[in-house]
Short mmCIF file of C-alpha atoms in Angstrom, two decimals:
data_model
loop_
_atom_site.label_atom_id
_atom_site.label_comp_id
_atom_site.label_asym_id
_atom_site.label_seq_id
_atom_site.Cartn_x
_atom_site.Cartn_y
_atom_site.Cartn_z
CA UNK A 217 -17.56 -77.20 69.66
CA UNK A 218 -14.71 -79.70 69.40
CA UNK A 219 -12.54 -79.52 72.27
CA UNK A 220 -8.81 -78.94 71.99
CA UNK A 221 -6.64 -80.95 69.77
CA UNK A 222 -3.49 -78.71 69.72
CA UNK A 223 -1.79 -76.68 72.24
CA UNK A 224 -1.27 -72.77 70.98
CA UNK A 225 2.48 -72.14 70.46
CA UNK A 226 4.36 -69.63 71.47
CA UNK A 227 4.75 -66.70 68.60
CA UNK A 228 7.23 -67.36 65.94
CA UNK A 229 8.60 -66.45 63.05
CA UNK A 230 8.42 -67.24 59.64
CA UNK A 231 11.72 -70.34 59.09
CA UNK A 232 14.25 -69.11 57.03
CA UNK A 233 13.99 -70.69 53.34
CA UNK A 234 16.01 -71.31 50.25
CA UNK A 235 15.53 -69.33 47.59
CA UNK A 236 16.80 -71.57 44.76
CA UNK A 237 13.82 -72.68 41.96
CA UNK A 238 11.80 -74.97 43.00
CA UNK A 239 12.39 -79.08 42.14
CA UNK A 240 11.74 -80.04 38.60
CA UNK A 241 9.65 -82.80 38.02
CA UNK A 242 10.14 -86.48 38.38
CA UNK A 243 8.48 -90.09 37.05
CA UNK A 244 6.76 -90.96 40.34
CA UNK A 245 8.17 -94.74 41.38
CA UNK A 246 5.97 -97.44 41.42
CA UNK A 247 6.64 -99.95 43.99
CA UNK A 248 4.05 -103.01 44.76
CA UNK A 249 0.90 -101.97 46.32
CA UNK A 250 1.16 -104.42 49.20
CA UNK A 251 4.40 -103.79 50.21
CA UNK A 252 5.40 -102.04 53.58
CA UNK A 253 6.20 -98.13 54.15
CA UNK A 254 4.25 -97.20 51.82
CA UNK A 255 4.31 -93.12 53.47
CA UNK A 256 6.67 -91.30 51.63
CA UNK A 257 9.46 -89.59 53.06
CA UNK A 258 8.66 -86.92 56.14
CA UNK A 259 7.31 -83.76 55.27
CA UNK A 260 11.11 -81.60 55.65
CA UNK A 261 12.78 -83.89 53.41
CA UNK A 262 12.01 -83.92 48.66
CA UNK A 263 8.71 -86.09 47.88
CA UNK A 264 9.15 -89.32 46.68
CA UNK A 265 7.54 -88.42 43.39
CA UNK A 266 6.73 -85.33 40.94
CA UNK A 267 3.59 -85.12 38.96
CA UNK A 268 3.87 -85.37 35.75
CA UNK A 269 3.29 -82.15 33.76
CA UNK A 270 1.54 -81.86 30.47
CA UNK A 271 4.26 -79.90 28.13
CA UNK A 272 4.40 -76.47 28.62
CA UNK A 273 4.69 -74.06 26.11
CA UNK A 274 7.84 -71.38 26.01
CA UNK A 275 7.95 -68.52 26.80
CA UNK A 276 6.16 -66.00 29.73
CA UNK A 277 3.03 -64.95 28.80
CA UNK A 278 1.98 -61.42 30.21
CA UNK A 279 -0.30 -60.80 33.50
CA UNK A 280 -3.23 -59.33 33.01
CA UNK A 281 -4.94 -57.56 35.31
CA UNK A 282 -8.04 -56.96 36.69
CA UNK A 283 -10.97 -53.76 36.30
CA UNK A 284 -13.25 -54.40 37.89
CA UNK A 285 -15.97 -50.92 38.08
CA UNK A 286 -19.19 -51.81 39.94
CA UNK A 287 -20.79 -55.13 41.92
CA UNK A 288 -21.57 -58.24 40.44
CA UNK A 289 -19.94 -56.78 36.97
CA UNK A 290 -18.68 -60.27 35.15
CA UNK A 291 -15.55 -60.32 35.12
CA UNK A 292 -13.06 -60.41 32.41
CA UNK A 293 -9.45 -61.49 32.25
CA UNK A 294 -7.29 -60.70 29.33
CA UNK A 295 -5.31 -63.20 28.31
CA UNK A 296 -4.16 -66.26 29.25
CA UNK A 297 -0.79 -68.37 30.53
CA UNK A 298 0.52 -71.57 31.52
CA UNK A 299 -0.62 -72.91 34.31
CA UNK A 300 0.78 -74.90 36.73
CA UNK A 301 -1.74 -76.42 39.45
CA UNK A 302 0.14 -77.57 42.47
CA UNK A 303 3.45 -75.58 43.63
CA UNK A 304 5.03 -73.17 42.55
CA UNK A 305 8.02 -70.17 43.26
CA UNK A 306 6.63 -67.73 39.99
CA UNK A 307 8.76 -65.82 37.83
CA UNK A 308 9.00 -62.07 38.03
CA UNK A 309 6.65 -59.84 37.69
CA UNK A 310 5.71 -56.76 36.33
CA UNK A 311 4.56 -54.02 38.39
CA UNK A 312 1.38 -54.50 40.94
CA UNK A 313 -1.70 -53.49 40.00
CA UNK A 314 -4.01 -51.54 42.07
CA UNK A 315 -7.01 -52.93 42.92
CA UNK A 316 -10.30 -51.82 42.24
CA UNK A 317 -11.60 -48.69 43.55
CA UNK A 318 -15.33 -50.49 43.55
CA UNK A 319 -15.29 -54.29 44.59
CA UNK A 320 -18.35 -56.26 46.34
CA UNK A 321 -19.51 -55.12 49.89
CA UNK A 322 -21.03 -58.57 50.51
CA UNK A 323 -20.62 -59.84 53.80
CA UNK A 324 -19.73 -56.10 55.79
CA UNK A 325 -18.80 -52.84 53.81
CA UNK A 326 -15.69 -52.66 54.93
CA UNK A 327 -14.84 -55.50 52.85
CA UNK A 328 -15.26 -53.61 49.83
CA UNK A 329 -12.65 -51.16 50.55
CA UNK A 330 -8.83 -51.01 49.31
CA UNK A 331 -6.42 -51.52 51.87
CA UNK A 332 -5.97 -53.82 54.86
CA UNK A 333 -9.17 -53.41 57.32
CA UNK A 334 -8.85 -53.93 60.84
CA UNK A 335 -10.45 -53.10 64.28
CA UNK A 336 -7.78 -53.20 67.15
CA UNK A 337 -9.49 -53.39 70.98
CA UNK A 338 -7.11 -52.43 73.53
CA UNK A 339 -3.90 -54.73 74.14
CA UNK A 340 -4.00 -56.26 70.62
CA UNK A 341 -1.34 -56.83 68.38
CA UNK A 342 -0.62 -55.42 65.08
CA UNK A 343 -1.17 -57.02 62.01
CA UNK A 344 1.88 -58.03 60.86
CA UNK A 345 4.27 -56.31 58.47
CA UNK A 346 5.85 -57.54 55.29
CA UNK A 347 2.42 -59.32 53.84
CA UNK A 348 2.75 -58.60 50.53
CA UNK A 349 -0.55 -61.03 48.76
CA UNK A 350 -2.56 -58.42 46.87
CA UNK A 351 -5.15 -60.25 48.69
CA UNK A 352 -5.83 -61.59 52.10
CA UNK A 353 -8.31 -62.72 54.55
CA UNK A 354 -8.56 -64.47 58.34
CA UNK A 355 -11.64 -65.38 59.63
CA UNK A 356 -12.95 -67.79 62.45
CA UNK A 357 -14.06 -71.20 60.17
CA UNK A 358 -17.15 -71.99 62.51
CA UNK A 359 -18.72 -68.49 63.32
CA UNK A 360 -17.40 -66.72 60.29
CA UNK A 361 -16.16 -63.12 62.17
CA UNK A 362 -13.33 -61.45 59.88
CA UNK A 363 -10.78 -60.60 61.96
CA UNK A 364 -8.79 -58.76 59.38
CA UNK A 365 -8.73 -58.62 55.80
CA UNK A 366 -6.98 -56.31 52.83
CA UNK A 367 -9.06 -56.77 49.77
CA UNK A 368 -11.06 -59.53 49.87
CA UNK A 369 -13.41 -58.74 46.93
CA UNK A 370 -10.94 -58.29 44.51
CA UNK A 371 -11.52 -60.87 41.48
CA UNK A 372 -8.37 -62.71 40.99
CA UNK A 373 -7.30 -65.85 39.29
CA UNK A 374 -7.78 -68.04 41.64
CA UNK A 375 -5.94 -71.22 40.60
CA UNK A 376 -6.17 -74.84 42.15
CA UNK A 377 -7.96 -73.46 45.35
CA UNK A 378 -10.75 -73.23 42.56
CA UNK A 379 -10.71 -76.94 42.80
CA UNK A 380 -12.53 -76.63 46.63
CA UNK A 381 -15.41 -75.63 44.84
CA UNK A 382 -15.24 -78.42 42.42
CA UNK A 383 -14.98 -80.55 45.49
CA UNK A 384 -17.94 -78.79 47.21
CA UNK A 385 -19.90 -79.64 44.19
CA UNK A 386 -19.03 -83.02 42.88
CA UNK A 387 -17.81 -84.35 46.02
CA UNK A 388 -21.47 -85.40 47.05
CA UNK A 389 -22.46 -87.45 44.88
CA UNK A 390 -20.25 -90.36 44.34
CA UNK A 391 -19.26 -93.19 47.23
CA UNK A 392 -15.80 -93.16 47.14
CA UNK A 393 -15.88 -96.88 47.18
CA UNK A 394 -17.23 -96.79 43.87
CA UNK A 395 -14.86 -97.73 40.52
CA UNK A 396 -14.68 -96.40 37.47
CA UNK A 397 -12.08 -97.26 34.64
CA UNK A 398 -10.66 -94.20 32.95
CA UNK A 399 -11.50 -93.61 29.20
CA UNK A 400 -9.07 -92.30 26.82
CA UNK A 401 -11.49 -88.96 26.07
CA UNK A 402 -11.77 -88.54 29.80
CA UNK A 403 -8.61 -87.28 29.94
CA UNK A 404 -8.31 -84.80 26.41
CA UNK A 405 -8.47 -81.03 26.81
CA UNK A 406 -6.11 -80.77 29.88
CA UNK A 407 -4.24 -77.49 29.34
CA UNK A 408 -0.47 -77.49 28.92
CA UNK A 409 0.96 -77.33 32.81
CA UNK A 410 -0.54 -79.28 34.19
CA UNK A 411 -0.16 -81.27 37.62
CA UNK A 412 -1.09 -84.60 37.42
CA UNK A 413 -1.39 -87.42 39.71
CA UNK A 414 -0.29 -90.13 36.88
CA UNK A 415 -3.30 -91.30 35.81
CA UNK A 416 -3.87 -93.98 33.39
CA UNK A 417 -6.71 -94.91 30.82
CA UNK A 418 -7.82 -97.74 30.98
CA UNK A 419 -6.97 -98.86 34.33
CA UNK A 420 -9.77 -98.49 36.94
CA UNK A 421 -9.48 -96.77 39.86
CA UNK A 422 -12.02 -95.95 43.34
CA UNK A 423 -13.56 -92.33 43.62
CA UNK A 424 -11.53 -92.26 47.30
CA UNK A 425 -8.14 -92.45 44.87
CA UNK A 426 -9.38 -90.00 42.48
CA UNK A 427 -9.82 -87.34 45.17
CA UNK A 428 -6.70 -88.01 46.88
CA UNK A 429 -5.84 -86.97 43.51
CA UNK A 430 -6.83 -83.62 43.51
CA UNK A 431 -6.56 -83.12 46.66
CA UNK A 432 -2.79 -84.25 47.61
CA UNK A 433 -1.22 -83.44 43.40
CA UNK A 434 -3.77 -81.23 42.23
CA UNK A 435 -3.80 -83.22 39.64
CA UNK A 436 -5.75 -82.24 36.98
CA UNK A 437 -6.04 -85.58 35.70
CA UNK A 438 -8.35 -86.73 38.56
CA UNK A 439 -10.14 -83.82 38.39
CA UNK A 440 -11.02 -84.58 34.41
CA UNK A 441 -12.26 -88.32 35.14
CA UNK A 442 -14.42 -87.22 38.11
CA UNK A 443 -15.71 -84.50 35.73
CA UNK A 444 -16.84 -87.12 33.02
CA UNK A 445 -18.33 -89.41 35.78
CA UNK A 446 -20.21 -86.24 36.34
CA UNK A 447 -21.07 -85.89 32.90
CA UNK A 448 -18.91 -83.66 30.87
CA UNK A 449 -16.47 -81.03 31.95
CA UNK A 450 -19.30 -78.74 30.58
CA UNK A 451 -21.65 -79.19 32.62
CA UNK A 452 -19.77 -79.74 36.01
CA UNK A 453 -18.49 -76.19 34.95
CA UNK A 454 -21.80 -75.06 34.50
CA UNK A 455 -22.94 -76.93 38.21
CA UNK A 456 -20.50 -75.26 39.73
CA UNK A 457 -21.58 -72.08 38.55
CA UNK A 458 -24.81 -72.39 40.48
CA UNK A 459 -23.45 -73.81 43.48
CA UNK A 460 -20.96 -70.47 43.64
CA UNK A 461 -24.24 -68.81 43.33
CA UNK A 462 -25.93 -70.90 45.98
CA UNK A 463 -22.75 -70.19 47.95
CA UNK A 464 -22.96 -66.51 47.74
CA UNK A 465 -19.89 -65.96 46.35
CA UNK A 466 -20.60 -64.06 44.24
CA UNK A 467 -16.38 -62.78 42.95
CA UNK A 468 -16.36 -66.61 41.11
CA UNK A 469 -16.79 -66.67 37.52
CA UNK A 470 -15.91 -70.52 36.16
CA UNK A 471 -14.15 -71.01 33.28
CA UNK A 472 -12.36 -74.71 34.24
CA UNK A 473 -13.08 -77.48 36.80
CA UNK A 474 -9.06 -77.24 38.02
CA UNK A 475 -8.98 -73.94 38.27
CA UNK A 476 -5.98 -73.82 34.83
CA UNK A 477 -5.97 -70.82 33.94
CA UNK A 478 -8.35 -69.06 31.13
CA UNK A 479 -10.19 -65.32 29.87
CA UNK A 480 -12.60 -64.66 33.03
CA UNK A 481 -11.68 -67.19 35.56
CA UNK A 482 -11.96 -65.38 38.55
CA UNK A 483 -12.65 -66.19 42.24
CA UNK A 484 -11.66 -63.96 45.51
CA UNK A 485 -10.34 -64.71 48.50
CA UNK A 486 -13.58 -63.71 50.64
CA UNK A 487 -15.11 -66.54 48.19
CA UNK A 488 -12.01 -69.17 48.26
CA UNK A 489 -13.32 -68.65 52.03
CA UNK A 490 -16.86 -69.42 51.06
CA UNK A 491 -15.70 -72.97 49.20
CA UNK A 492 -13.13 -74.07 52.49
CA UNK A 493 -16.27 -73.11 54.72
CA UNK A 494 -18.68 -75.25 52.52
CA UNK A 495 -16.45 -78.05 52.27
CA UNK A 496 -15.20 -78.60 55.44
CA UNK A 497 -18.74 -79.66 57.05
CA UNK A 498 -18.08 -83.03 54.74
CA UNK A 499 -16.10 -85.14 56.47
CA UNK A 500 -14.45 -86.78 53.30
CA UNK A 501 -13.46 -83.38 52.23
CA UNK A 502 -11.94 -82.87 56.34
CA UNK A 503 -10.52 -86.06 55.62
CA UNK A 504 -8.78 -85.15 52.03
CA UNK A 505 -7.19 -82.07 52.58
CA UNK A 506 -5.89 -83.15 55.86
CA UNK A 507 -4.26 -86.11 54.31
CA UNK A 508 -0.02 -85.45 53.92
CA UNK A 509 0.51 -88.15 51.98
CA UNK A 510 -0.90 -91.66 50.70
CA UNK A 511 -0.22 -94.75 48.43
CA UNK A 512 -1.69 -94.12 44.64
CA UNK A 513 -2.25 -97.40 42.47
CA UNK A 514 0.32 -96.73 39.82
CA UNK A 515 0.18 -100.01 36.25
CA UNK A 516 0.20 -102.57 36.33
CA UNK A 517 3.68 -105.37 36.64
CA UNK A 518 4.42 -107.93 34.40
CA UNK A 519 3.13 -110.35 36.48
CA UNK A 520 -0.66 -108.84 36.01
CA UNK A 521 -0.34 -107.09 39.75
CA UNK A 522 -1.26 -103.56 40.60
CA UNK A 523 1.37 -101.52 41.34
CA UNK A 524 1.10 -98.02 43.47
CA UNK A 525 3.54 -94.89 44.34
CA UNK A 526 3.72 -92.56 47.41
CA UNK A 527 2.19 -89.04 46.59
CA UNK A 528 2.16 -86.31 49.13
CA UNK A 529 0.19 -83.65 49.82
CA UNK A 530 1.47 -79.68 47.92
CA UNK A 531 0.26 -77.99 50.38
CA UNK A 532 3.10 -76.70 52.21
CA UNK A 533 1.97 -75.96 55.28
CA UNK A 534 0.26 -79.65 55.58
CA UNK A 535 3.48 -81.35 54.28
CA UNK A 536 6.29 -79.33 55.01
CA UNK A 537 9.27 -77.66 52.82
CA UNK A 538 12.53 -77.37 52.60
CA UNK A 539 13.21 -74.77 55.54
CA UNK A 540 9.14 -74.76 56.10
CA UNK A 541 7.95 -76.84 59.00
CA UNK A 542 4.35 -78.13 58.88
CA UNK A 543 2.30 -75.18 61.02
CA UNK A 544 0.60 -76.12 64.19
CA UNK A 545 -2.68 -76.92 64.14
CA UNK A 546 -3.23 -77.16 60.49
CA UNK A 547 -5.88 -79.21 58.79
CA UNK A 548 -5.60 -78.59 55.39
CA UNK A 549 -7.52 -76.73 52.42
CA UNK A 550 -5.73 -75.91 49.58
CA UNK A 551 -2.91 -74.57 47.85
CA UNK A 552 -2.72 -73.85 43.69
CA UNK A 553 -0.37 -71.92 41.33
CA UNK A 554 -0.49 -70.53 38.33
CA UNK A 555 1.56 -68.34 35.71
CA UNK A 556 -1.34 -65.19 35.90
CA UNK A 557 -2.33 -66.21 39.75
CA UNK A 558 0.15 -66.56 41.43
CA UNK A 559 0.49 -68.34 44.21
CA UNK A 560 -2.99 -69.27 45.79
CA UNK A 561 -4.02 -70.74 49.47
CA UNK A 562 -6.90 -71.14 51.56
CA UNK A 563 -5.62 -73.51 54.96
CA UNK A 564 -7.37 -73.88 58.36
CA UNK A 565 -5.92 -74.38 62.05
CA UNK A 566 -6.92 -75.35 65.30
CA UNK A 567 -5.58 -73.94 68.33
CA UNK A 568 -7.67 -74.93 71.61
CA UNK A 569 -10.89 -74.43 70.49
CA UNK A 570 -10.15 -71.51 68.20
CA UNK A 571 -10.39 -72.54 64.32
CA UNK A 572 -9.86 -70.04 62.09
CA UNK A 573 -9.44 -69.81 57.84
CA UNK A 574 -6.34 -67.55 55.44
CA UNK A 575 -6.30 -67.34 52.09
CA UNK A 576 -3.83 -65.41 50.86
CA UNK A 577 -3.72 -64.61 46.85
CA UNK A 578 -0.41 -63.71 44.71
CA UNK A 579 2.08 -62.54 47.08
CA UNK A 580 3.53 -59.80 45.49
CA UNK A 581 7.14 -60.60 47.50
CA UNK A 582 10.08 -63.33 44.87
CA UNK A 583 10.69 -66.03 48.12
CA UNK A 584 10.38 -69.33 47.81
CA UNK A 585 6.86 -70.44 49.99
CA UNK A 586 6.41 -67.25 50.32
CA UNK A 587 2.69 -67.58 50.47
CA UNK A 588 2.82 -70.25 52.76
CA UNK A 589 4.65 -67.87 55.30
CA UNK A 590 2.71 -65.01 54.96
CA UNK A 591 -0.64 -67.77 55.82
CA UNK A 592 2.16 -68.54 58.67
CA UNK A 593 2.59 -64.60 60.18
CA UNK A 594 -1.58 -64.16 59.44
CA UNK A 595 -2.80 -67.34 61.78
CA UNK A 596 -0.11 -66.14 64.50
CA UNK A 597 -1.34 -63.00 64.52
CA UNK A 598 -5.34 -64.25 64.33
CA UNK A 599 -5.12 -67.07 67.14
CA UNK A 600 -2.97 -63.73 69.19
CA UNK A 601 -6.00 -61.57 68.00
CA UNK A 602 -8.69 -63.50 68.53
CA UNK A 603 -11.08 -61.59 71.08
CA UNK A 604 -8.74 -58.44 70.86
CA UNK A 605 -10.27 -57.47 67.65
CA UNK A 606 -14.08 -55.82 66.89
CA UNK A 607 -15.00 -57.65 63.42
CA UNK A 608 -15.01 -56.08 60.00
CA UNK A 609 -17.36 -58.36 58.43
CA UNK A 610 -18.08 -61.57 57.73
CA UNK A 611 -18.85 -64.91 56.06
CA UNK A 612 -21.28 -65.12 54.45
CA UNK A 613 -24.11 -68.41 55.04
CA UNK A 614 -25.84 -70.12 51.12
CA UNK A 615 -28.40 -68.56 50.04
CA UNK A 616 -30.80 -71.45 52.20
CA UNK A 617 -29.56 -70.08 54.92
CA UNK A 618 -29.53 -66.60 54.35
CA UNK A 619 -30.68 -65.65 51.00
CA UNK A 620 -29.22 -63.59 48.02
CA UNK A 621 -26.59 -62.30 50.13
CA UNK A 622 -26.67 -58.85 47.20
CA UNK A 623 -29.70 -57.75 49.23
CA UNK A 624 -29.27 -55.02 51.93
CA UNK A 625 -29.46 -57.22 54.97
CA UNK A 626 -25.79 -58.60 54.18
CA UNK A 627 -24.15 -55.27 54.02
CA UNK A 628 -23.41 -55.50 57.74
CA UNK A 629 -20.11 -54.71 59.96
CA UNK A 630 -19.75 -58.17 61.34
CA UNK A 631 -22.29 -57.01 64.14
CA UNK A 632 -25.61 -58.48 64.61
CA UNK A 633 -28.44 -55.42 64.35
CA UNK A 634 -26.06 -52.47 63.00
CA UNK A 635 -23.86 -50.71 61.05
CA UNK A 636 -20.77 -50.02 63.22
CA UNK A 637 -18.76 -47.09 62.28
CA UNK A 638 -15.27 -48.10 62.27
CA UNK A 639 -12.02 -47.07 64.44
CA UNK A 640 -9.73 -44.39 62.88
CA UNK A 641 -6.81 -45.48 60.53
CA UNK A 642 -4.10 -47.05 61.91
CA UNK A 643 -0.36 -45.92 61.59
CA UNK A 644 1.37 -46.71 57.79
CA UNK A 645 3.20 -49.85 56.72
CA UNK A 646 6.63 -49.50 56.25
CA UNK A 647 6.24 -49.75 52.67
CA UNK A 648 4.06 -46.64 53.02
CA UNK A 649 0.86 -47.76 52.60
CA UNK A 650 -1.55 -46.19 54.60
CA UNK A 651 -3.76 -49.06 56.47
CA UNK A 652 -7.31 -48.37 55.32
CA UNK A 653 -9.86 -47.90 57.69
CA UNK A 654 -13.11 -46.28 56.48
CA UNK A 655 -16.29 -45.38 57.63
CA UNK A 656 -19.66 -46.69 56.50
CA UNK A 657 -21.12 -43.56 55.03
CA UNK A 658 -23.98 -41.70 56.89
CA UNK A 659 -27.80 -43.54 56.47
CA UNK A 660 -26.06 -47.01 56.05
CA UNK A 661 -28.37 -50.28 54.76
CA UNK A 662 -30.48 -51.31 57.27
CA UNK A 663 -30.05 -54.62 58.70
CA UNK A 664 -32.83 -57.05 58.06
CA UNK A 665 -33.28 -60.05 60.64
CA UNK A 666 -29.85 -59.66 62.31
CA UNK A 667 -30.38 -62.19 65.41
CA UNK A 668 -32.07 -64.47 63.34
CA UNK A 669 -29.07 -64.30 60.81
CA UNK A 670 -26.08 -64.33 63.90
CA UNK A 671 -27.61 -67.52 65.11
CA UNK A 672 -27.36 -69.13 61.71
CA UNK A 673 -24.93 -68.32 60.53
CA UNK A 674 -22.44 -70.51 63.27
CA UNK A 675 -21.03 -72.83 60.91
CA UNK A 676 -19.69 -75.29 64.00
CA UNK A 677 -16.93 -77.69 62.38
CA UNK A 678 -17.01 -81.30 63.76
CA UNK A 679 -14.05 -82.25 64.14
CA UNK A 680 -10.77 -80.38 63.68
CA UNK A 681 -7.76 -82.58 61.93
CA UNK A 682 -4.21 -82.87 63.21
CA UNK A 683 -1.52 -83.90 60.76
CA UNK A 684 -0.49 -86.90 62.50
CA UNK A 685 -3.62 -88.64 62.39
CA UNK A 686 -4.08 -88.36 58.25
CA UNK A 687 -1.38 -89.73 56.96
CA UNK A 688 -2.37 -93.60 54.88
CA UNK A 689 -1.24 -96.22 53.35
#
């Protein structure tokens, strides 16, 4: 376990943010690759460049409700929408759908029950009210214990957070100094409205450049280039599906490698946390997801010299935004936005020796940076509540360690050796929705080999990353 890197901050409220629309896109302004001052402006100023976007069709598309009636039923999303894979402060939405009454129980019985699940001990803070995400989860990044969750197995469109699974699948295959010349065909097939880092055909990029484009600017052009290197989009999607299965991510169905809205493409807050936890075992993954800003190769100038331009991470808890400070101890991971998905976000942070993962999906509240504010509030609660709550479940390990997580032995309640009955329900929140605390039914399934699994499922992170250490020239 890493030593303390960041002192625990005093409890804080979310910063007030303006309600104006997200600034429009702009064309990256190149500079000489060897010029000084390569970093883009500071975290609370507007980024120096915005990714270009594929022109989007006019008019909003309807957000489709998901209906899931049984475990492991193939997911279906009806219709598709305009996708914006980086940031979004989304359009007005229709009435909020209800979560499915039956969801996967992988990781714990309570994780498949609709509503907020938490088991507070004496002196524990209450889960913050005002969290409007359809689905969220707070877990220990190393032990995998789930501290609290709401509808974590609800299958929802993931947007660009699915790029974490893409990285889990493809990143280990190519050395970062390998070079690749982009072909025109590599950039075909991207959806309208896709966020782009600015890759140009017939120019050469290193694998390191491409991954910075994926993580910092959520560039679908970088994803498609890497997929082309990997044998094409279809082959990459097939590998991502297998990787999700290997990670016991049973809520996920991959259709596109970049997270662009597509019929049938879904994941869950639980699965996104699995992808982040797996990716963070890789040093290169940790580097890319924790980089706040970098220089990206541009076109050639009239003298034949390669220019560059600054790019900034679209994860606003890492890079900051107007009215939103970077979260103390933040170390990645990935954000996303599409019309159907709304804002999605998975983030990891460290205070002292404690490392927490938070995932939020599709907040209902219509405010700028709402997903980031809600994630920050859940981090604040999680760091204060650590050691004062009983886990309501756990993030399971991959099949190579634990076998098939749909087996009976993985439907535990987060504790080795017993399925523990949950505590009584908490009082209702101010919005009238009661905290859900449903007990495990009588005759609970036996936990097979629980002690061995408990030892094996801890996945120490080799290092946590302070934001200031990941600025690149």
